[in-house]
Structures are given as C-alpha cells and as structure tokens.
mmCIF file with all atom_site columns, C-alpha atoms in Angstrom:
data_model
loop_
_atom_site.group_PDB
_atom_site.id
_atom_site.type_symbol
_atom_site.label_atom_id
_atom_site.label_alt_id
_atom_site.label_comp_id
_atom_site.label_asym_id
_atom_site.label_entity_id
_atom_site.label_seq_id
_atom_site.pdbx_PDB_ins_code
_atom_site.Cartn_x
_atom_site.Cartn_y
_atom_site.Cartn_z
_atom_site.occupancy
_atom_site.B_iso_or_equiv
_atom_site.pdbx_formal_charge
_atom_site.auth_seq_id
_atom_site.auth_comp_id
_atom_site.auth_asym_id
_atom_site.auth_atom_id
_atom_site.pdbx_PDB_model_num
ATOM 1   C CA . LEU A 1 1   ? -48.356 -56.877 106.592 1.00 64.00 ? 1   LEU A CA 1
ATOM 2   C CA . ASN A 1 2   ? -46.683 -60.192 105.410 1.00 79.00 ? 2   ASN A CA 1
ATOM 3   C CA . GLY A 1 3   ? -49.763 -62.592 104.789 1.00 84.00 ? 3   GLY A CA 1
ATOM 4   C CA . ASP A 1 4   ? -49.270 -64.362 108.799 1.00 91.00 ? 4   ASP A CA 1
ATOM 5   C CA . THR A 1 5   ? -48.601 -60.740 110.432 1.00 93.00 ? 5   THR A CA 1
ATOM 6   C CA . LEU A 1 6   ? -51.585 -59.539 108.377 1.00 94.00 ? 6   LEU A CA 1
ATOM 7   C CA . ILE A 1 7   ? -54.186 -63.090 110.116 1.00 95.00 ? 7   ILE A CA 1
ATOM 8   C CA . GLN A 1 8   ? -52.709 -61.626 113.333 1.00 95.00 ? 8   GLN A CA 1
ATOM 9   C CA . THR A 1 9   ? -54.003 -58.653 113.675 1.00 94.00 ? 9   THR A CA 1
ATOM 10  C CA . LEU A 1 10  ? -57.822 -59.251 112.088 1.00 95.00 ? 10  LEU A CA 1
ATOM 11  C CA . ASN A 1 11  ? -57.823 -62.042 115.173 1.00 95.00 ? 11  ASN A CA 1
ATOM 12  C CA . GLN A 1 12  ? -56.219 -59.158 117.359 1.00 95.00 ? 12  GLN A CA 1
ATOM 13  C CA . TYR A 1 13  ? -58.595 -57.393 116.553 1.00 96.00 ? 13  TYR A CA 1
ATOM 14  C CA . ASN A 1 14  ? -61.803 -59.080 116.329 1.00 96.00 ? 14  ASN A CA 1
ATOM 15  C CA . ILE A 1 15  ? -62.399 -57.226 112.399 1.00 96.00 ? 15  ILE A CA 1
ATOM 16  C CA . LYS A 1 16  ? -64.928 -58.770 110.157 1.00 96.00 ? 16  LYS A CA 1
ATOM 17  C CA . SER A 1 17  ? -64.952 -56.191 108.072 1.00 97.00 ? 17  SER A CA 1
ATOM 18  C CA . LEU A 1 18  ? -61.797 -55.285 105.348 1.00 96.00 ? 18  LEU A CA 1
ATOM 19  C CA . ILE A 1 19  ? -61.071 -52.540 102.888 1.00 97.00 ? 19  ILE A CA 1
ATOM 20  C CA . HIS A 1 20  ? -58.526 -54.111 100.092 1.00 97.00 ? 20  HIS A CA 1
ATOM 21  C CA . ALA A 1 21  ? -57.849 -50.424 98.474  1.00 93.00 ? 21  ALA A CA 1
ATOM 22  C CA . ALA A 1 22  ? -53.876 -50.525 98.663  1.00 91.00 ? 22  ALA A CA 1
ATOM 23  C CA . ALA A 1 23  ? -51.972 -50.693 95.233  1.00 91.00 ? 23  ALA A CA 1
ATOM 24  C CA . ILE A 1 24  ? -48.175 -48.660 93.301  1.00 91.00 ? 24  ILE A CA 1
ATOM 25  C CA . THR A 1 25  ? -49.179 -46.650 91.403  1.00 87.00 ? 25  THR A CA 1
ATOM 26  C CA . PRO A 1 26  ? -46.331 -46.146 89.114  1.00 88.00 ? 26  PRO A CA 1
ATOM 27  C CA . ASP A 1 27  ? -45.540 -43.173 87.001  1.00 84.00 ? 27  ASP A CA 1
ATOM 28  C CA . ILE A 1 28  ? -43.818 -45.197 83.253  1.00 90.00 ? 28  ILE A CA 1
ATOM 29  C CA . GLU A 1 29  ? -39.968 -44.135 84.566  1.00 91.00 ? 29  GLU A CA 1
ATOM 30  C CA . HIS A 1 30  ? -40.465 -46.436 88.173  1.00 91.00 ? 30  HIS A CA 1
ATOM 31  C CA . GLU A 1 31  ? -43.249 -48.953 85.699  1.00 94.00 ? 31  GLU A CA 1
ATOM 32  C CA . MET A 1 32  ? -40.529 -49.709 83.853  1.00 96.00 ? 32  MET A CA 1
ATOM 33  C CA . LYS A 1 33  ? -37.643 -49.817 87.020  1.00 96.00 ? 33  LYS A CA 1
ATOM 34  C CA . SER A 1 34  ? -39.409 -51.957 89.224  1.00 95.00 ? 34  SER A CA 1
ATOM 35  C CA . PHE A 1 35  ? -41.533 -54.109 86.937  1.00 96.00 ? 35  PHE A CA 1
ATOM 36  C CA . SER A 1 36  ? -41.674 -56.718 89.072  1.00 97.00 ? 36  SER A CA 1
ATOM 37  C CA . LYS A 1 37  ? -41.365 -55.375 92.165  1.00 95.00 ? 37  LYS A CA 1
ATOM 38  C CA . ILE A 1 38  ? -44.788 -53.475 91.463  1.00 95.00 ? 38  ILE A CA 1
ATOM 39  C CA . SER A 1 39  ? -46.394 -56.129 90.141  1.00 96.00 ? 39  SER A CA 1
ATOM 40  C CA . SER A 1 40  ? -45.410 -58.939 92.856  1.00 95.00 ? 40  SER A CA 1
ATOM 41  C CA . ILE A 1 41  ? -46.935 -56.147 94.708  1.00 94.00 ? 41  ILE A CA 1
ATOM 42  C CA . ASN A 1 42  ? -49.848 -54.961 94.198  1.00 95.00 ? 42  ASN A CA 1
ATOM 43  C CA . TYR A 1 43  ? -51.492 -58.018 92.676  1.00 96.00 ? 43  TYR A CA 1
ATOM 44  C CA . ASN A 1 44  ? -49.469 -60.933 94.768  1.00 96.00 ? 44  ASN A CA 1
ATOM 45  C CA . GLY A 1 45  ? -50.494 -58.343 97.956  1.00 96.00 ? 45  GLY A CA 1
ATOM 46  C CA . THR A 1 46  ? -54.599 -58.792 96.822  1.00 97.00 ? 46  THR A CA 1
ATOM 47  C CA . LEU A 1 47  ? -53.507 -62.475 97.150  1.00 97.00 ? 47  LEU A CA 1
ATOM 48  C CA . SER A 1 48  ? -52.492 -62.389 100.396 1.00 96.00 ? 48  SER A CA 1
ATOM 49  C CA . VAL A 1 49  ? -54.778 -60.206 101.813 1.00 97.00 ? 49  VAL A CA 1
ATOM 50  C CA . LEU A 1 50  ? -57.602 -62.399 100.558 1.00 97.00 ? 50  LEU A CA 1
ATOM 51  C CA . GLU A 1 51  ? -55.119 -65.033 102.177 1.00 96.00 ? 51  GLU A CA 1
ATOM 52  C CA . ALA A 1 52  ? -56.412 -64.094 104.885 1.00 97.00 ? 52  ALA A CA 1
ATOM 53  C CA . ALA A 1 53  ? -59.820 -62.781 104.599 1.00 97.00 ? 53  ALA A CA 1
ATOM 54  C CA . LYS A 1 54  ? -60.727 -66.144 104.189 1.00 97.00 ? 54  LYS A CA 1
ATOM 55  C CA . LYS A 1 55  ? -58.672 -68.112 106.762 1.00 96.00 ? 55  LYS A CA 1
ATOM 56  C CA . VAL A 1 56  ? -60.508 -65.980 109.447 1.00 96.00 ? 56  VAL A CA 1
ATOM 57  C CA . GLY A 1 57  ? -63.437 -66.310 107.994 1.00 96.00 ? 57  GLY A CA 1
ATOM 58  C CA . ILE A 1 58  ? -63.549 -62.164 107.173 1.00 97.00 ? 58  ILE A CA 1
ATOM 59  C CA . GLU A 1 59  ? -68.075 -60.902 106.974 1.00 97.00 ? 59  GLU A CA 1
ATOM 60  C CA . LYS A 1 60  ? -67.949 -58.038 104.250 1.00 98.00 ? 60  LYS A CA 1
ATOM 61  C CA . PHE A 1 61  ? -64.258 -58.024 101.871 1.00 98.00 ? 61  PHE A CA 1
ATOM 62  C CA . PHE A 1 62  ? -64.338 -55.132 99.959  1.00 97.00 ? 62  PHE A CA 1
ATOM 63  C CA . TYR A 1 63  ? -61.722 -54.192 96.972  1.00 98.00 ? 63  TYR A CA 1
ATOM 64  C CA . ILE A 1 64  ? -61.569 -51.289 95.713  1.00 95.00 ? 64  ILE A CA 1
ATOM 65  C CA . SER A 1 65  ? -60.516 -51.144 92.129  1.00 95.00 ? 65  SER A CA 1
ATOM 66  C CA . SER A 1 66  ? -60.285 -48.298 89.357  1.00 90.00 ? 66  SER A CA 1
ATOM 67  C CA . CYS A 1 67  ? -62.291 -46.738 86.613  1.00 89.00 ? 67  CYS A CA 1
ATOM 68  C CA . THR A 1 68  ? -58.710 -47.135 84.989  1.00 89.00 ? 68  THR A CA 1
ATOM 69  C CA . VAL A 1 69  ? -59.127 -50.792 84.149  1.00 94.00 ? 69  VAL A CA 1
ATOM 70  C CA . TYR A 1 70  ? -60.739 -50.110 80.811  1.00 93.00 ? 70  TYR A CA 1
ATOM 71  C CA . GLY A 1 71  ? -57.643 -48.460 79.888  1.00 90.00 ? 71  GLY A CA 1
ATOM 72  C CA . GLU A 1 72  ? -58.258 -47.629 75.938  1.00 89.00 ? 72  GLU A CA 1
ATOM 73  C CA . THR A 1 73  ? -61.968 -48.181 76.682  1.00 89.00 ? 73  THR A CA 1
ATOM 74  C CA . GLY A 1 74  ? -61.909 -45.391 78.854  1.00 82.00 ? 74  GLY A CA 1
ATOM 75  C CA . TYR A 1 75  ? -61.656 -43.161 76.076  1.00 80.00 ? 75  TYR A CA 1
ATOM 76  C CA . ILE A 1 76  ? -63.619 -44.669 73.358  1.00 82.00 ? 76  ILE A CA 1
ATOM 77  C CA . ASP A 1 77  ? -67.429 -45.165 75.205  1.00 73.00 ? 77  ASP A CA 1
ATOM 78  C CA . GLN A 1 78  ? -68.997 -42.181 75.620  1.00 75.00 ? 78  GLN A CA 1
ATOM 79  C CA . LEU A 1 79  ? -70.560 -43.790 78.453  1.00 82.00 ? 79  LEU A CA 1
ATOM 80  C CA . LEU A 1 80  ? -68.972 -47.357 80.576  1.00 84.00 ? 80  LEU A CA 1
ATOM 81  C CA . ASP A 1 81  ? -71.618 -50.004 81.031  1.00 87.00 ? 81  ASP A CA 1
ATOM 82  C CA . GLU A 1 82  ? -69.855 -52.615 83.734  1.00 87.00 ? 82  GLU A CA 1
ATOM 83  C CA . LYS A 1 83  ? -71.098 -55.430 81.030  1.00 90.00 ? 83  LYS A CA 1
ATOM 84  C CA . LYS A 1 84  ? -70.765 -53.984 77.850  1.00 92.00 ? 84  LYS A CA 1
ATOM 85  C CA . SER A 1 85  ? -67.271 -52.118 78.051  1.00 91.00 ? 85  SER A CA 1
ATOM 86  C CA . ILE A 1 86  ? -64.520 -54.331 77.538  1.00 94.00 ? 86  ILE A CA 1
ATOM 87  C CA . PRO A 1 87  ? -61.185 -53.109 79.661  1.00 95.00 ? 87  PRO A CA 1
ATOM 88  C CA . LEU A 1 88  ? -58.539 -53.268 78.468  1.00 95.00 ? 88  LEU A CA 1
ATOM 89  C CA . PRO A 1 89  ? -55.801 -51.776 80.479  1.00 96.00 ? 89  PRO A CA 1
ATOM 90  C CA . VAL A 1 90  ? -52.221 -50.683 79.309  1.00 95.00 ? 90  VAL A CA 1
ATOM 91  C CA . ASN A 1 91  ? -50.231 -49.708 82.133  1.00 94.00 ? 91  ASN A CA 1
ATOM 92  C CA . LEU A 1 92  ? -49.134 -51.916 84.975  1.00 96.00 ? 92  LEU A CA 1
ATOM 93  C CA . TYR A 1 93  ? -51.204 -50.078 87.291  1.00 94.00 ? 93  TYR A CA 1
ATOM 94  C CA . GLU A 1 94  ? -54.102 -50.997 85.782  1.00 95.00 ? 94  GLU A CA 1
ATOM 95  C CA . ILE A 1 95  ? -53.445 -53.972 84.676  1.00 97.00 ? 95  ILE A CA 1
ATOM 96  C CA . THR A 1 96  ? -52.437 -55.121 88.612  1.00 97.00 ? 96  THR A CA 1
ATOM 97  C CA . LYS A 1 97  ? -56.259 -53.639 88.968  1.00 97.00 ? 97  LYS A CA 1
ATOM 98  C CA . TYR A 1 98  ? -57.648 -55.928 86.680  1.00 97.00 ? 98  TYR A CA 1
ATOM 99  C CA . ALA A 1 99  ? -56.348 -58.826 87.670  1.00 98.00 ? 99  ALA A CA 1
ATOM 100 C CA . GLY A 1 100 ? -56.685 -57.957 91.222  1.00 98.00 ? 100 GLY A CA 1
ATOM 101 C CA . GLU A 1 101 ? -60.702 -57.962 90.922  1.00 97.00 ? 101 GLU A CA 1
ATOM 102 C CA . ARG A 1 102 ? -60.979 -60.766 88.587  1.00 97.00 ? 102 ARG A CA 1
ATOM 103 C CA . LEU A 1 103 ? -58.741 -62.815 91.801  1.00 98.00 ? 103 LEU A CA 1
ATOM 104 C CA . ALA A 1 104 ? -61.032 -61.569 94.180  1.00 98.00 ? 104 ALA A CA 1
ATOM 105 C CA . LEU A 1 105 ? -64.350 -62.411 92.549  1.00 98.00 ? 105 LEU A CA 1
ATOM 106 C CA . ARG A 1 106 ? -62.674 -65.582 92.209  1.00 98.00 ? 106 ARG A CA 1
ATOM 107 C CA . TYR A 1 107 ? -61.984 -66.051 95.315  1.00 98.00 ? 107 TYR A CA 1
ATOM 108 C CA . LYS A 1 108 ? -66.288 -65.070 95.901  1.00 98.00 ? 108 LYS A CA 1
ATOM 109 C CA . THR A 1 109 ? -67.093 -68.215 94.410  1.00 98.00 ? 109 THR A CA 1
ATOM 110 C CA . LEU A 1 110 ? -64.759 -70.306 95.369  1.00 98.00 ? 110 LEU A CA 1
ATOM 111 C CA . TYR A 1 111 ? -64.675 -69.226 98.817  1.00 97.00 ? 111 TYR A CA 1
ATOM 112 C CA . ASP A 1 112 ? -68.125 -68.221 99.498  1.00 97.00 ? 112 ASP A CA 1
ATOM 113 C CA . LEU A 1 113 ? -66.024 -64.944 100.649 1.00 97.00 ? 113 LEU A CA 1
ATOM 114 C CA . PRO A 1 114 ? -68.709 -62.057 100.746 1.00 98.00 ? 114 PRO A CA 1
ATOM 115 C CA . LEU A 1 115 ? -66.777 -60.090 99.043  1.00 97.00 ? 115 LEU A CA 1
ATOM 116 C CA . THR A 1 116 ? -67.250 -57.077 96.791  1.00 98.00 ? 116 THR A CA 1
ATOM 117 C CA . VAL A 1 117 ? -65.354 -55.473 94.216  1.00 97.00 ? 117 VAL A CA 1
ATOM 118 C CA . CYS A 1 118 ? -65.812 -51.336 93.818  1.00 94.00 ? 118 CYS A CA 1
ATOM 119 C CA . ARG A 1 119 ? -64.870 -49.298 91.176  1.00 91.00 ? 119 ARG A CA 1
ATOM 120 C CA . LEU A 1 120 ? -64.156 -46.048 91.990  1.00 86.00 ? 120 LEU A CA 1
ATOM 121 C CA . GLY A 1 121 ? -63.740 -42.487 88.862  1.00 81.00 ? 121 GLY A CA 1
ATOM 122 C CA . TYR A 1 122 ? -61.070 -40.488 88.774  1.00 75.00 ? 122 TYR A CA 1
ATOM 123 C CA . VAL A 1 123 ? -60.403 -39.391 93.002  1.00 75.00 ? 123 VAL A CA 1
ATOM 124 C CA . TYR A 1 124 ? -58.107 -36.644 93.250  1.00 78.00 ? 124 TYR A CA 1
ATOM 125 C CA . GLY A 1 125 ? -58.426 -34.337 96.801  1.00 79.00 ? 125 GLY A CA 1
ATOM 126 C CA . ALA A 1 126 ? -55.998 -32.697 99.191  1.00 78.00 ? 126 ALA A CA 1
ATOM 127 C CA . TRP A 1 127 ? -54.451 -35.793 100.526 1.00 74.00 ? 127 TRP A CA 1
ATOM 128 C CA . GLU A 1 128 ? -52.492 -35.971 96.548  1.00 77.00 ? 128 GLU A CA 1
ATOM 129 C CA . HIS A 1 129 ? -48.835 -36.177 97.073  1.00 73.00 ? 129 HIS A CA 1
ATOM 130 C CA . TYR A 1 130 ? -46.158 -37.327 95.937  1.00 71.00 ? 130 TYR A CA 1
ATOM 131 C CA . THR A 1 131 ? -44.531 -40.780 97.941  1.00 72.00 ? 131 THR A CA 1
ATOM 132 C CA . GLY A 1 132 ? -42.816 -42.462 96.080  1.00 66.00 ? 132 GLY A CA 1
ATOM 133 C CA . LEU A 1 133 ? -45.279 -45.066 95.908  1.00 59.00 ? 133 LEU A CA 1
ATOM 134 C CA . ARG A 1 134 ? -48.266 -42.932 94.071  1.00 67.00 ? 134 ARG A CA 1
ATOM 135 C CA . GLN A 1 135 ? -45.648 -41.721 91.163  1.00 68.00 ? 135 GLN A CA 1
ATOM 136 C CA . THR A 1 136 ? -49.034 -40.651 89.218  1.00 73.00 ? 136 THR A CA 1
ATOM 137 C CA . LEU A 1 137 ? -51.313 -37.576 90.331  1.00 76.00 ? 137 LEU A CA 1
ATOM 138 C CA . SER A 1 138 ? -54.808 -36.371 89.003  1.00 77.00 ? 138 SER A CA 1
ATOM 139 C CA . VAL A 1 139 ? -55.202 -34.304 86.321  1.00 76.00 ? 139 VAL A CA 1
ATOM 140 C CA . PRO A 1 140 ? -56.760 -32.197 88.788  1.00 78.00 ? 140 PRO A CA 1
ATOM 141 C CA . PHE A 1 141 ? -53.548 -31.740 90.777  1.00 79.00 ? 141 PHE A CA 1
ATOM 142 C CA . GLN A 1 142 ? -51.293 -31.214 87.881  1.00 79.00 ? 142 GLN A CA 1
ATOM 143 C CA . VAL A 1 143 ? -53.448 -28.625 85.994  1.00 81.00 ? 143 VAL A CA 1
ATOM 144 C CA . THR A 1 144 ? -54.016 -26.866 89.771  1.00 81.00 ? 144 THR A CA 1
ATOM 145 C CA . LYS A 1 145 ? -50.147 -27.190 90.294  1.00 83.00 ? 145 LYS A CA 1
ATOM 146 C CA . ALA A 1 146 ? -49.981 -26.105 86.411  1.00 86.00 ? 146 ALA A CA 1
ATOM 147 C CA . ALA A 1 147 ? -51.640 -22.904 87.435  1.00 89.00 ? 147 ALA A CA 1
ATOM 148 C CA . TYR A 1 148 ? -49.900 -21.813 90.950  1.00 88.00 ? 148 TYR A CA 1
ATOM 149 C CA . GLU A 1 149 ? -46.425 -21.930 89.591  1.00 93.00 ? 149 GLU A CA 1
ATOM 150 C CA . LYS A 1 150 ? -47.650 -19.994 86.963  1.00 94.00 ? 150 LYS A CA 1
ATOM 151 C CA . THR A 1 151 ? -46.284 -22.511 83.352  1.00 92.00 ? 151 THR A CA 1
ATOM 152 C CA . THR A 1 152 ? -48.434 -24.643 81.082  1.00 88.00 ? 152 THR A CA 1
ATOM 153 C CA . ILE A 1 153 ? -48.881 -28.374 80.231  1.00 82.00 ? 153 ILE A CA 1
ATOM 154 C CA . HIS A 1 154 ? -50.271 -30.301 77.999  1.00 80.00 ? 154 HIS A CA 1
ATOM 155 C CA . LEU A 1 155 ? -52.001 -33.386 78.484  1.00 76.00 ? 155 LEU A CA 1
ATOM 156 C CA . PRO A 1 156 ? -51.655 -36.490 76.908  1.00 72.00 ? 156 PRO A CA 1
ATOM 157 C CA . ARG A 1 157 ? -55.819 -36.396 75.942  1.00 70.00 ? 157 ARG A CA 1
ATOM 158 C CA . PRO A 1 158 ? -59.265 -34.424 76.772  1.00 68.00 ? 158 PRO A CA 1
ATOM 159 C CA . GLY A 1 159 ? -59.926 -34.432 80.916  1.00 62.00 ? 159 GLY A CA 1
ATOM 160 C CA . VAL A 1 160 ? -63.309 -34.702 80.824  1.00 63.00 ? 160 VAL A CA 1
ATOM 161 C CA . ARG A 1 161 ? -63.776 -37.082 83.382  1.00 65.00 ? 161 ARG A CA 1
ATOM 162 C CA . ASP A 1 162 ? -66.342 -38.023 86.472  1.00 69.00 ? 162 ASP A CA 1
ATOM 163 C CA . TRP A 1 163 ? -63.367 -37.067 88.942  1.00 74.00 ? 163 TRP A CA 1
ATOM 164 C CA . ILE A 1 164 ? -64.336 -37.609 92.505  1.00 75.00 ? 164 ILE A CA 1
ATOM 165 C CA . TYR A 1 165 ? -63.229 -35.641 95.098  1.00 78.00 ? 165 TYR A CA 1
ATOM 166 C CA . SER A 1 166 ? -61.473 -36.862 97.961  1.00 77.00 ? 166 SER A CA 1
#
C-alpha cells in the first residue's frame, strides 16, 4: 500500500491499533541483485506506515523488529541485553530492521506517537516457505527439510538460539 491508500484504509475501517512487521528478508543473491529496491521497501515502507499512523491518530503502534539487529553481537554475547549489547547488523535485513527501529523511536519522540518496538527472537513454523520476499528460512526449517530429503547440510555457525514457534 502507498501512504495515501493506507491512510484511507485506516480511516475507512476506523483502525486505532497498528502492527507493522512487513519486510523483505532476502538471501545474499537477492540482496546483491536488488539492494536498492529492498532497502527502499523495508525503510521507506516503515516511514510510510509511521506517517500514516501519525496522520490518522493511531492509538497503539507496534513496530515488530527482530533480534537479528544484533548481527555479529548475537554470536559474541552469551546473553543479549537491550541496554548493554551493541547492535552490529551486517546483512540488509538486519540493517533495515535496525534503521526501522531507530526511525520508529524518533517518531515516538517527535510526534508523541504511542509506539512500542518489539524485538522478536528467531521465528520459525509451519507457515514458512519460500515466497520471493522471504528467501532466508530458519535453521530449524532448513535442518528439517534436509532430514526429510535425507541430505546433509553444513551450518555456517552453531544453531543455538532462542527459537519462537509460530
């Protein structure tokens, strides 16, 4: 949705609460091919939703981020702490999610937007499939798929994480 269409929809249905979780999660190949497009959709999409929320007077806004914003820190720190662990996003998804967080929090400060940023853990579940927008599938999905196919995979790092099943 573009900004004007979103504003019309929010007004038409008298929507007072908004959850924004939309983002493209590219694999490295798509990141390299469509860097500018993905950056624009992930960041400017968040900007459009924030603008619409501000204009219609949203009463509750949740920006769904990801623990992936910690990037390399997530592999160094044994325990992540929002006040102590420094985000070091590496790939485009991580970078745009972190930028989206900062943008959302700035809107909260400037416009008194009733906003909460939620950093979800690593999510996986039955809904997972390659969509063209979600190219990076969870480690539990990859391991399960390999087991069904009776193939071997090599993970680049240990798969120890706090996984959230959805």
